[in-house]
Every structure is written in C-alpha cells, then in structure tokens.
Tab-separated table of C-alpha atoms in Angstrom:
chain	number	residue	atom	x	y	z
G	513	MET	CA	105.392	97.540	103.591
G	514	HIS	CA	103.408	99.665	101.162
G	515	THR	CA	104.351	98.353	97.742
G	516	ALA	CA	102.401	99.766	94.807
G	517	THR	CA	100.594	97.336	92.507
G	518	ASP	CA	99.921	97.853	88.783
G	519	ASP	CA	96.580	99.497	89.556
G	520	GLY	CA	97.973	101.850	92.212
G	521	ALA	CA	96.828	99.826	95.240
G	522	THR	CA	99.267	99.192	98.055
G	523	ALA	CA	100.127	95.854	99.596
G	524	THR	CA	98.460	96.780	102.857
G	525	ASP	CA	95.089	97.571	101.348
G	526	ALA	CA	94.489	94.805	98.755
G	527	VAL	CA	92.739	92.683	101.386
G	528	ALA	CA	90.599	95.614	102.538
G	529	MET	CA	89.786	96.402	98.894
G	530	PHE	CA	88.781	92.747	98.355
G	531	CYS	CA	86.391	92.905	101.323
G	532	ALA	CA	84.869	96.187	100.170
G	533	ALA	CA	84.525	94.968	96.575
G	534	THR	CA	82.759	91.739	97.549
G	535	LYS	CA	80.343	93.598	99.822
G	536	ALA	CA	79.555	96.113	97.075
G	537	ALA	CA	79.422	93.446	94.329
G	538	ASP	CA	82.014	95.555	92.463
G	539	PHE	CA	83.626	92.788	90.441
G	540	ASP	CA	85.953	95.100	88.499
G	541	ALA	CA	87.429	96.315	91.788
G	542	LEU	CA	87.549	92.723	93.023
G	543	MET	CA	89.592	91.675	89.981
G	544	ASP	CA	92.072	94.500	90.685
G	545	THR	CA	92.959	92.823	93.997
G	546	LEU	CA	94.049	89.580	92.277
G	547	THR	CA	97.266	88.644	90.511
G	548	PRO	CA	96.846	87.587	86.860
G	549	ASP	CA	97.650	83.971	87.835
G	550	ALA	CA	95.463	83.861	90.962
G	551	THR	CA	93.873	80.526	91.911
G	552	LEU	CA	90.896	79.415	93.963
G	553	THR	CA	90.389	75.853	95.191
G	554	SER	CA	86.720	74.917	95.259
G	555	PRO	CA	85.331	74.336	98.761
G	556	LEU	CA	82.599	72.208	97.186
G	557	SER	CA	84.853	69.634	95.541
G	558	GLY	CA	88.279	70.239	97.056
G	559	ARG	CA	89.664	69.205	93.652
G	560	LEU	CA	88.547	71.878	91.218
G	561	VAL	CA	91.076	74.697	90.924
G	562	PHE	CA	89.949	77.854	89.162
G	563	ARG	CA	92.905	79.715	87.638
G	564	GLY	CA	93.402	83.194	86.244
G	565	LYS	CA	91.360	86.357	86.377
G	566	ASP	CA	88.985	85.465	83.537
G	567	ASP	CA	87.794	82.231	85.152
G	568	LEU	CA	87.824	83.734	88.644
G	569	ARG	CA	85.662	86.645	87.481
G	570	ILE	CA	82.978	84.179	86.351
G	571	LEU	CA	83.188	82.118	89.543
G	572	LEU	CA	83.428	85.001	92.018
G	573	THR	CA	80.671	86.967	90.295
G	574	ALA	CA	78.376	83.958	90.599
G	575	ALA	CA	79.411	83.179	94.174
G	576	TYR	CA	79.469	86.638	95.745
G	577	GLY	CA	76.646	87.868	93.512
G	578	GLY	CA	74.356	85.243	95.051
G	579	LEU	CA	75.057	86.185	98.655
G	580	SER	CA	73.112	88.626	100.763
G	581	HIS	CA	74.006	90.303	104.048
G	582	LEU	CA	77.736	89.695	103.499
G	583	ARG	CA	79.728	90.921	106.473
G	584	TRP	CA	83.472	90.426	106.930
G	585	THR	CA	83.868	90.034	110.680
G	586	GLU	CA	87.581	89.568	111.274
G	587	GLN	CA	90.985	89.510	109.599
G	588	ILE	CA	93.647	87.273	111.096
G	589	GLY	CA	97.329	87.268	110.273
G	590	ASP	CA	99.827	89.487	108.557
G	591	GLY	CA	102.540	89.069	105.992
G	592	THR	CA	101.673	86.899	103.017
G	593	ARG	CA	98.981	84.733	104.710
G	594	ARG	CA	95.673	86.134	105.894
G	595	VAL	CA	92.409	84.625	107.035
G	596	LEU	CA	89.160	86.520	106.571
G	597	LEU	CA	86.067	85.498	108.514
G	598	ALA	CA	82.642	86.313	107.122
G	599	GLU	CA	78.937	85.785	107.601
G	600	ALA	CA	76.367	85.909	104.807
G	601	ALA	CA	73.188	84.298	103.583
G	602	ILE	CA	72.168	82.504	100.436
G	603	GLY	CA	68.410	82.521	100.254
G	604	PRO	CA	67.115	81.504	103.692
G	605	PHE	CA	70.379	79.779	104.672
G	606	ARG	CA	73.087	81.280	106.863
G	607	LEU	CA	76.686	80.884	105.690
G	608	THR	CA	79.971	81.295	107.508
G	609	GLU	CA	83.263	81.515	105.673
G	610	ALA	CA	86.916	81.351	106.596
G	611	LEU	CA	88.812	82.520	103.527
G	612	VAL	CA	92.538	81.786	103.561
G	613	LEU	CA	94.459	84.183	101.326
G	614	GLU	CA	98.016	84.005	100.074
G	615	LEU	CA	99.415	87.338	98.954
G	616	ALA	CA	102.015	87.966	96.257
G	617	ASP	CA	105.060	90.149	96.881
G	618	ASP	CA	103.171	93.174	95.527
G	619	GLY	CA	100.339	92.600	98.033
G	620	ARG	CA	97.718	91.383	95.592
G	621	ILE	CA	95.916	88.103	96.236
G	622	ARG	CA	97.541	85.095	94.565
G	623	LYS	CA	95.572	82.241	96.136
G	624	LEU	CA	92.107	81.922	97.689
G	625	GLU	CA	91.057	78.913	99.749
G	626	PRO	CA	87.474	79.323	100.972
G	627	HIS	CA	86.161	77.140	103.783
G	628	LEU	CA	82.372	77.323	104.040
G	629	ARG	CA	79.794	75.890	106.384
G	630	PRO	CA	77.263	74.513	107.206
G	631	TRP	CA	76.675	71.614	104.839
G	632	LEU	CA	73.079	72.568	104.004
G	633	THR	CA	74.186	76.022	102.904
G	634	LEU	CA	76.982	74.508	100.804
G	635	THR	CA	74.362	72.436	99.032
G	636	ALA	CA	72.254	75.545	98.391
G	637	LEU	CA	75.352	77.347	97.116
G	638	ALA	CA	76.152	74.497	94.718
G	639	VAL	CA	72.595	74.608	93.361
G	640	TRP	CA	72.856	78.389	92.992
G	641	LEU	CA	76.245	78.264	91.202
G	642	ALA	CA	75.531	75.365	88.840
G	643	PRO	CA	73.455	77.186	86.182
G	644	GLY	CA	75.923	80.086	85.945
G	645	LEU	CA	78.954	77.851	85.699
G	646	LEU	CA	77.323	75.475	83.235
G	647	ARG	CA	76.945	78.434	80.856
G	648	HIS	CA	80.779	78.488	80.839
G	649	PRO	CA	81.846	74.866	80.238
G	650	GLY	CA	85.414	75.942	79.471
G	651	VAL	CA	85.770	77.287	82.999
G	652	MET	CA	84.781	73.926	84.444
G	653	ARG	CA	87.082	71.995	82.073
G	654	ARG	CA	90.044	74.177	82.994
G	655	ALA	CA	89.258	73.844	86.716
G	656	MET	CA	89.314	70.034	86.413
G	657	ARG	CA	92.785	70.006	84.832
G	658	ALA	CA	95.793	69.153	86.928
G	659	PRO	CA	98.163	72.097	87.504
C-alpha cells in the first residue's frame, strides 16, 4: 500500500526516511515521518512517555544528535509493526538498539519503543541527555504525566 501522507511521503517509505534522517541528523525530515500525536516510551525509565512532535523533536535531537557511527542494520516486519536494528556509539561506548515502531494508517510513525543495550552505554546516554532535557523542564513534566 502506497498511501500519501500530508508531506507527500508514502506509507512504504516513512521507515526508510526515518532511518535516513537519523543517520543524517536531519531533524526536520525526521519530524516529517511522525504523526502529530506520536509517542516514545523512554528506554531509560520505562515510565516516561514523550508525546507529540514538539517534545519528540527535543528528545530525538538530543538522542540521535549525540550518537556517532549510526548504522541501521536490519528491518523486521511489515504492516503496522516494524522493528529496526541499529548499531552506534556514544563517546567510547558501543550501543545496540532494537526500535519497535507502530505505524499509523497513513504510514507515518505513531509510536516508538526503543530498546537499548548494554547497561554501561545506557548510563552514558542518560548522562549525555540530562543537560539538554533539563533545559526543557516542561518536556520532562509532560513525559511524567499519565496518558
């Protein structure tokens, strides 16, 4: 199915556009792959849920902006659920990610559930993200709210 989205993308390429945008640190293009009500559940807390493009732009810019050598290695699934596998580094630490995506009917990404490892790299990522997110206390307050 090749359904057009508001920005002209098709359902089959929103995931590919997401991968390309994160690798290129093109956060405007990244935002085009998301629905306005997209959510991301924090892999660091498991409880924080970041909602909407404005808050996700801040979070994803900090997260993907801090990675180096990002390489998406595999895409698993079809239909509305996909899993992307990636390798990257944050400073001297190697990171692996399994990113579970839920797609909306128009093909854009509605939900992101990142699963990161190893623990030491998660700790480095938390230290890296903290200053950027603390500059946006409203983002953190909204993420702590129940749906």
